[in-house]
CSV table of C-alpha atoms in Angstrom, one decimal:
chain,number,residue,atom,x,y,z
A,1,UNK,CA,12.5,-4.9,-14.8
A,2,UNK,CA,15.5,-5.7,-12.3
A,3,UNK,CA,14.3,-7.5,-9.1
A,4,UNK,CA,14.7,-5.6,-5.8
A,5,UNK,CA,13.2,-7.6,-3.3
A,6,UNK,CA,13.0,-4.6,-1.0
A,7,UNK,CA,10.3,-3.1,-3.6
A,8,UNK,CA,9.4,-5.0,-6.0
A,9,UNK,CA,10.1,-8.3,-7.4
A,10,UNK,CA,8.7,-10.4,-11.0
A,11,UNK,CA,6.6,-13.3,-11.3
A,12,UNK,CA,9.7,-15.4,-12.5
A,13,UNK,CA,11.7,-14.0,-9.1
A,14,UNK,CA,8.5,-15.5,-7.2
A,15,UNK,CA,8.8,-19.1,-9.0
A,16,UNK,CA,12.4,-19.5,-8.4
A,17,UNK,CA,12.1,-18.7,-4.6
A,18,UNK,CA,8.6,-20.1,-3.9
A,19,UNK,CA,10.4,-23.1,-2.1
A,20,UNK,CA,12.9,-20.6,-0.4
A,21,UNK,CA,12.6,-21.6,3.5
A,22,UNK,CA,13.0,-18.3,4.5
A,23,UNK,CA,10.1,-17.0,1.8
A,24,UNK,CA,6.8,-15.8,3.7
A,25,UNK,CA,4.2,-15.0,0.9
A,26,UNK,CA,1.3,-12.8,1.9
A,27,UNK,CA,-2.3,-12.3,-0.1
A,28,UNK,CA,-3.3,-8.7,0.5
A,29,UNK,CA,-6.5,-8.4,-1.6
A,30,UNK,CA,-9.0,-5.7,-0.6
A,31,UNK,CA,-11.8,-4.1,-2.5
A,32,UNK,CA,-13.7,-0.8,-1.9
A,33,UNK,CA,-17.0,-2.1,-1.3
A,34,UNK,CA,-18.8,-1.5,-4.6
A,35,UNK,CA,-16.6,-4.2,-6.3
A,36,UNK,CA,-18.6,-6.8,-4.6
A,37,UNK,CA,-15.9,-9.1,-4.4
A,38,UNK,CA,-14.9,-11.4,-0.8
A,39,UNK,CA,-10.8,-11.2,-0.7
A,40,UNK,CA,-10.9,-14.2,1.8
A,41,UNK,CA,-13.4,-15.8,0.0
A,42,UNK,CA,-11.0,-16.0,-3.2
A,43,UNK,CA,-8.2,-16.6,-1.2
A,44,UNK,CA,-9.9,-20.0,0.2
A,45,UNK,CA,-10.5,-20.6,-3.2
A,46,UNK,CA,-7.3,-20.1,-4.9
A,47,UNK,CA,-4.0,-18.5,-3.6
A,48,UNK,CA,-0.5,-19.2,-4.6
A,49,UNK,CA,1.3,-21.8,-2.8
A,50,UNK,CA,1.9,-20.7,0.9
A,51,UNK,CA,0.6,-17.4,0.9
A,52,UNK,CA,-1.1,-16.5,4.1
A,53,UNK,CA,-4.2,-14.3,3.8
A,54,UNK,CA,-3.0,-10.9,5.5
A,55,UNK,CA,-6.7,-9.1,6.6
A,56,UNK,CA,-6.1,-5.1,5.9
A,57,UNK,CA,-9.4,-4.3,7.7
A,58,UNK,CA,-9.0,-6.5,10.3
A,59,UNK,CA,-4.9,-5.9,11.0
A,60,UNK,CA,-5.2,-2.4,11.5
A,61,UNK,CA,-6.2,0.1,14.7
A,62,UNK,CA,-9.3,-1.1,16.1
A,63,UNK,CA,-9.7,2.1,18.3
A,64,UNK,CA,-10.2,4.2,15.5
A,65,UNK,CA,-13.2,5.4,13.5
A,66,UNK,CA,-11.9,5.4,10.2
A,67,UNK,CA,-11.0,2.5,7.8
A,68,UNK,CA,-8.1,0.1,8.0
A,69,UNK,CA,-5.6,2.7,10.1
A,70,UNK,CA,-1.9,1.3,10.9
A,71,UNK,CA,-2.4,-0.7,13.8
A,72,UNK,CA,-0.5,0.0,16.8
A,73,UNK,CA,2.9,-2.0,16.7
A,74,UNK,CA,2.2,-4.5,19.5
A,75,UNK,CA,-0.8,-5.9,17.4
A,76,UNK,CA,1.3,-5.8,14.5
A,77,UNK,CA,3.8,-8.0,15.8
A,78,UNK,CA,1.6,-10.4,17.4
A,79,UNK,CA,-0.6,-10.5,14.5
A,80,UNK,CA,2.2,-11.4,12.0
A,81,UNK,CA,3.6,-14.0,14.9
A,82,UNK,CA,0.8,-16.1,15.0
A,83,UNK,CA,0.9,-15.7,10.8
A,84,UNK,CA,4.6,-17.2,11.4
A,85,UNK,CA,6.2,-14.1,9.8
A,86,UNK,CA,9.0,-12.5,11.6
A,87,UNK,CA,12.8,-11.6,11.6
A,88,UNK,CA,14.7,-13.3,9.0
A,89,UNK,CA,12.4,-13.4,6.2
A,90,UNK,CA,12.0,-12.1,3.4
A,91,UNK,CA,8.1,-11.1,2.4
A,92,UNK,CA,6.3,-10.9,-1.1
A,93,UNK,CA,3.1,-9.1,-0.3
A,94,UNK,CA,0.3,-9.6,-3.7
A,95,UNK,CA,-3.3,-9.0,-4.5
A,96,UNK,CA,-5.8,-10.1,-6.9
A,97,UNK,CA,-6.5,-6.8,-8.6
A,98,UNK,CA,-3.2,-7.1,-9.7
A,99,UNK,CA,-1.3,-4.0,-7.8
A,100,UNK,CA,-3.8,-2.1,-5.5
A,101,UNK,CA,-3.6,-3.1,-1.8
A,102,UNK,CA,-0.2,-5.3,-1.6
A,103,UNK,CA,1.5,-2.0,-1.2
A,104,UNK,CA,-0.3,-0.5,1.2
A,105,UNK,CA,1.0,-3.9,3.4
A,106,UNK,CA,4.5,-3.0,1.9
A,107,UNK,CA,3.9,0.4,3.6
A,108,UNK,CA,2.6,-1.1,6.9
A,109,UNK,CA,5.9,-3.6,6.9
A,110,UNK,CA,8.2,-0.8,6.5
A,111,UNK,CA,6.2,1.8,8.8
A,112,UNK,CA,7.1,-1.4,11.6
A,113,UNK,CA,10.8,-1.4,10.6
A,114,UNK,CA,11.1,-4.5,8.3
A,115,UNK,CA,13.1,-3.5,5.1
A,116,UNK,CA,12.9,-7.0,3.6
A,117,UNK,CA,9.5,-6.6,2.2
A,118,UNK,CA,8.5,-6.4,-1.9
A,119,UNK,CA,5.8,-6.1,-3.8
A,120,UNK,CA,4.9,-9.3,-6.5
A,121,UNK,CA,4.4,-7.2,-9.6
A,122,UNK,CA,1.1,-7.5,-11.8
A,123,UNK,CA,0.2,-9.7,-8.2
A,124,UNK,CA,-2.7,-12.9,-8.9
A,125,UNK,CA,-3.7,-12.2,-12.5
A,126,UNK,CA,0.0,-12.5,-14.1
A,127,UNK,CA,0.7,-15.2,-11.8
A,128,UNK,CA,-2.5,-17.2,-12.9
A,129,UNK,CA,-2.2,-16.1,-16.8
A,130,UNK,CA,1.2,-17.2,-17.0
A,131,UNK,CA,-0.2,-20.8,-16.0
A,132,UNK,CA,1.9,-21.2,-12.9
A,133,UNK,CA,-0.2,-22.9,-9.5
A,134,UNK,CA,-2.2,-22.2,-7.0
A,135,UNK,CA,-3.6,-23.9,-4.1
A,136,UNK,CA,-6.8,-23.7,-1.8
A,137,UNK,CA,-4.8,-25.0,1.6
A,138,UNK,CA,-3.5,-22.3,4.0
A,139,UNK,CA,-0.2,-23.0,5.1
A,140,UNK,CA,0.6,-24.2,8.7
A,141,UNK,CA,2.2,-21.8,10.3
A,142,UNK,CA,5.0,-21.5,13.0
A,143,UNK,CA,5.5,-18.8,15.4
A,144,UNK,CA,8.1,-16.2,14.7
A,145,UNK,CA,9.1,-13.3,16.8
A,146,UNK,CA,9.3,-9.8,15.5
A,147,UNK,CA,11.3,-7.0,16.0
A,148,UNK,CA,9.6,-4.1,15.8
A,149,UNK,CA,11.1,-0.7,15.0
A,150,UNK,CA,8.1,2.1,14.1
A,151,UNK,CA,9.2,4.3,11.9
A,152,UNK,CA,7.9,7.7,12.6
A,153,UNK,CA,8.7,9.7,9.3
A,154,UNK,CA,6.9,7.3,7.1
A,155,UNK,CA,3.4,8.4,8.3
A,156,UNK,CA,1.4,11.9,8.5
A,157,UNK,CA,-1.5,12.8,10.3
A,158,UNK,CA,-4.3,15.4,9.7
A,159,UNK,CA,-2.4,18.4,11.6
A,160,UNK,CA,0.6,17.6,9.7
A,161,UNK,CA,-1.1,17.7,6.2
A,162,UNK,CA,-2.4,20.7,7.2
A,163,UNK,CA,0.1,22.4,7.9
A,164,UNK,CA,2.3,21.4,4.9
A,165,UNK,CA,-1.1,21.9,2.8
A,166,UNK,CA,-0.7,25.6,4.2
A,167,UNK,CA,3.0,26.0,3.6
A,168,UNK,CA,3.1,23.9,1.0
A,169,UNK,CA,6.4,22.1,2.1
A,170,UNK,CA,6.5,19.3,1.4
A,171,UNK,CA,4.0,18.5,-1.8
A,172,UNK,CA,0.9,16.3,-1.3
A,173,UNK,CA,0.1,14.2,-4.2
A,174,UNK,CA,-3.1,12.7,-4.5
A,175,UNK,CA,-3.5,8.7,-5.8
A,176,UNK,CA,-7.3,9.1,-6.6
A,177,UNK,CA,-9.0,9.3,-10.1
A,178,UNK,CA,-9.1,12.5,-11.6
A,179,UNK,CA,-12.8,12.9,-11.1
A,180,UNK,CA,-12.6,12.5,-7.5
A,181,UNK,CA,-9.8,14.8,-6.9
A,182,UNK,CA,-11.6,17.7,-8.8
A,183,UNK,CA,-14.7,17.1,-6.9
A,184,UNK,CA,-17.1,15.9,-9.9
A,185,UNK,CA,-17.3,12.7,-8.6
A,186,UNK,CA,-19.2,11.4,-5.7
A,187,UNK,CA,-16.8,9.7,-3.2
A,188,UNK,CA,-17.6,6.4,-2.5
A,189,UNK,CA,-18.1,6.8,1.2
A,190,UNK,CA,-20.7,8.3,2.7
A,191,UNK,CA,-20.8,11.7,4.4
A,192,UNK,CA,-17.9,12.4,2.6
A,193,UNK,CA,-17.2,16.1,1.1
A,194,UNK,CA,-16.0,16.4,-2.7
A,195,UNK,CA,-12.3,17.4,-3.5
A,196,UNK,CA,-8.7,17.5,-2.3
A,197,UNK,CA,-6.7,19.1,0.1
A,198,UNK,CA,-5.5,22.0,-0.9
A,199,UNK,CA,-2.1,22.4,-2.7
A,200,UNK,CA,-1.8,19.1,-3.5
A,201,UNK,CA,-1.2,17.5,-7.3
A,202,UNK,CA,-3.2,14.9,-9.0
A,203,UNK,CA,-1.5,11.3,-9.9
A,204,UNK,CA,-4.0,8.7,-10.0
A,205,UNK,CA,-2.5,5.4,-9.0
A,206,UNK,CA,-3.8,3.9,-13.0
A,207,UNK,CA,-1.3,6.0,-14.7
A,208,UNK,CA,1.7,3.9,-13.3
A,209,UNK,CA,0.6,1.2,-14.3
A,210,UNK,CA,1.1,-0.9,-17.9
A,211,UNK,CA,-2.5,-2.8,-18.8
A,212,UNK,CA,-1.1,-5.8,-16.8
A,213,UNK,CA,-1.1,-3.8,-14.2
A,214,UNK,CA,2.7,-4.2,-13.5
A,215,UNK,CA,4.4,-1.2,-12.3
A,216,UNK,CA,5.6,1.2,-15.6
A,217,UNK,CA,9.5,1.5,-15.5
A,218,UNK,CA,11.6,3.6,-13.3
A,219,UNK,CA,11.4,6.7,-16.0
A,220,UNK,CA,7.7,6.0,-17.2
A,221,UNK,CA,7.0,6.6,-13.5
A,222,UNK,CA,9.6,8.9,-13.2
A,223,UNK,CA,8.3,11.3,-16.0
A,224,UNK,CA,4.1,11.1,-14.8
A,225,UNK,CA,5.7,12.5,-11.2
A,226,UNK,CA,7.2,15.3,-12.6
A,227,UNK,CA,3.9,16.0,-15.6
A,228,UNK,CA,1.6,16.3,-12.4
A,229,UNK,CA,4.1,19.1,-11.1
A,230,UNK,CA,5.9,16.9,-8.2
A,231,UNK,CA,9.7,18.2,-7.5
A,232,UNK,CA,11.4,15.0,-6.9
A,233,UNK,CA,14.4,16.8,-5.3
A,234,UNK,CA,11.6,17.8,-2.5
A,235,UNK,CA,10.0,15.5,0.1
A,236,UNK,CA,6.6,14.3,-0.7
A,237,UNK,CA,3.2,13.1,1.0
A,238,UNK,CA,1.2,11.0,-0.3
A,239,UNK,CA,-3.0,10.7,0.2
A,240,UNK,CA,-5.7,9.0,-1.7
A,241,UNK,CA,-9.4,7.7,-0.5
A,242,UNK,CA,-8.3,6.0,2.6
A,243,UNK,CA,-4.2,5.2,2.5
A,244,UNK,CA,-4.4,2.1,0.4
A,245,UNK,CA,-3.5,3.3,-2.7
A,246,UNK,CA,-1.1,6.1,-1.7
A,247,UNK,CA,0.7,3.4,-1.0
A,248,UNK,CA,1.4,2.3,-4.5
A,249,UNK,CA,2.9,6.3,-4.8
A,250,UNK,CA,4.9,5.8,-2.1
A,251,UNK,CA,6.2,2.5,-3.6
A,252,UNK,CA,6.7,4.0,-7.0
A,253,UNK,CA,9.0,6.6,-5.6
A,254,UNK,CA,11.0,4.4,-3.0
A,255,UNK,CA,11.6,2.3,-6.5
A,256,UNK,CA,13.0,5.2,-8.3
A,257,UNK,CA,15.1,6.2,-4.9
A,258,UNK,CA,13.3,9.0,-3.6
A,259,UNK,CA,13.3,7.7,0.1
A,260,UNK,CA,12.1,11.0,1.2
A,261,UNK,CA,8.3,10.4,1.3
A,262,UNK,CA,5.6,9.9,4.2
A,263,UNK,CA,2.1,8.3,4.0
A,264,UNK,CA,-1.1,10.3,4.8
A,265,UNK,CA,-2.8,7.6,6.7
A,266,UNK,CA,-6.3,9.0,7.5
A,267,UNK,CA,-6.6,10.1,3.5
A,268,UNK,CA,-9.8,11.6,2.2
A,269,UNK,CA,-11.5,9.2,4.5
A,270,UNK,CA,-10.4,12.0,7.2
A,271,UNK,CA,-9.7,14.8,5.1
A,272,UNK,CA,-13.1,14.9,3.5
A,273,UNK,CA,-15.0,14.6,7.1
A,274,UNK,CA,-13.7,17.3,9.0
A,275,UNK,CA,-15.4,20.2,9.0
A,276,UNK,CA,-12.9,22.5,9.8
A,277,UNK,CA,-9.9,21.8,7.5
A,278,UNK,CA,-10.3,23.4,3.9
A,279,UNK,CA,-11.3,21.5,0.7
A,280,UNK,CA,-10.3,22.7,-3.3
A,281,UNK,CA,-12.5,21.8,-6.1
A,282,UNK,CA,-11.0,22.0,-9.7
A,283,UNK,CA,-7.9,20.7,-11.2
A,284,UNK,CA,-5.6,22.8,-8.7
């Protein structure tokens, strides 16, 4: 895999710049809550050396009703100031599932502007298997100012989804597990209804990913776009459960140079509790 450190870079990229002054190493684990597992708990535990423990619940738009929304850029900015990560640096964003939320903090990074940002592929467990350390300190960190630049296109909203649900321009494709997107699996939150939007195509995030859970190559992911009917010469949304693992979509296709993508932030989380916005069952 070739290193792009504005996607996504290797475990041996990560060990040859871990001492890099201008590094700033972020541990973005999150779990839907039936894993039963504490992210900040394992981070306290075990982290790689100078990661900071970047909170996806808790860095995120407080006035809103629905889970983990992009926060509003001043609380961005002072957030990631008091982490000590600003202008200048170059951020590796990694989880301990291996790759399911460190790309939804990609997303947030380069929704606020900041292009240096990539994600460490196959995230804690390669890192760990491949015997290299860890440390149970948090780093100290020093304040550093950020400029802030929000970038509009990279984000969709309910009315917008709707509308390009109705026209279908551009395609939505949808990160969840088959089950889900048909509608013969419960979701996991409550009050939820069963299904998709309308119009969109089902990817689920697990099919771009080797059993390592390293990104597949540029074709691999190249060629499971195009099998679930996506026309990469179009723009695309992107939507799963609640905007986490759209993400990794929208990583995936900024890694094969389709730059033409947005992020449905609200997801099913939204989608699925309106009443008045229309839901398909089925494979289509």
């Amino acid at each position: 895999m070739a290193d792009n450190p504005k996607t996504l870079v290797s475990t041996d990229w990560l060990a040859q710049h871990l001492k890099d002054p201008d590094l700033r190493l972020l541990d973005a684990s999150w779990y839907l809550p039936d894993a039963g597992r504490d992210p900040k708990a394992e981070y306290n535990q075990a982290h790689i050396p100078g990661a900071r423990f970047f909170d996806i619940d808790e860095i995120s738009d407080g006035r809103s009703d629905m889970p983990h929304m992009a926060p509003p850029a001043e609380k961005f900015m002072s957030r990631m100031r008091a982490m000590g990560v600003g202008d200048g640096h170059q951020v590796v964003v990694y989880d301990g599932a291996g790759l399911l939320s460190a790309a939804r903090v990609w997303w947030l990074f380069r929704l606020m502007g900041q292009e240096n940002v990539a994600v460490l592929d196959g995230g804690l467990p390669k890192w760990v298997a491949e015997g290299r350390p860890t440390e149970d300190m948090p780093p100290i960190p020093r304040d550093r100012h950020m400029t802030v630049r929000f970038q509009n296109q990279l984000v969709r909203d309910v009315t917008q989804v709707a509308q390009a649900s109705k026209l279908k321009a551009p395609q939505i494709v949808d990160a969840r597990a088959a089950a889900r997107f048909r509608g013969d699996a419960p979701e996991p939150r409550e009050g939820l209804r069963a299904g998709h939007i309308p119009g969109a195509r089902n990817l689920p995030y697990t099919e771009l990913l080797n059993d390592d859970k390293t990104l597949k190559s540029v074709a691999e992911t190249k060629a499971a776009f195009e099998a679930a009917g996506i026309d990469l010469s179009h723009p695309v949304i992107t939507t799963c459960g609640s905007g986490i693992t759209a993400a990794i979509l929208a990583l995936a296709l900024e890694r094969m140079g389709h730059t033409d993508w947005s992020l449905y932030d609200g997801s099913w989380a939204e989608w699925g509790m309106f009443p008045t916005v229309p839901v398909a069952t089925g494979d289509a």
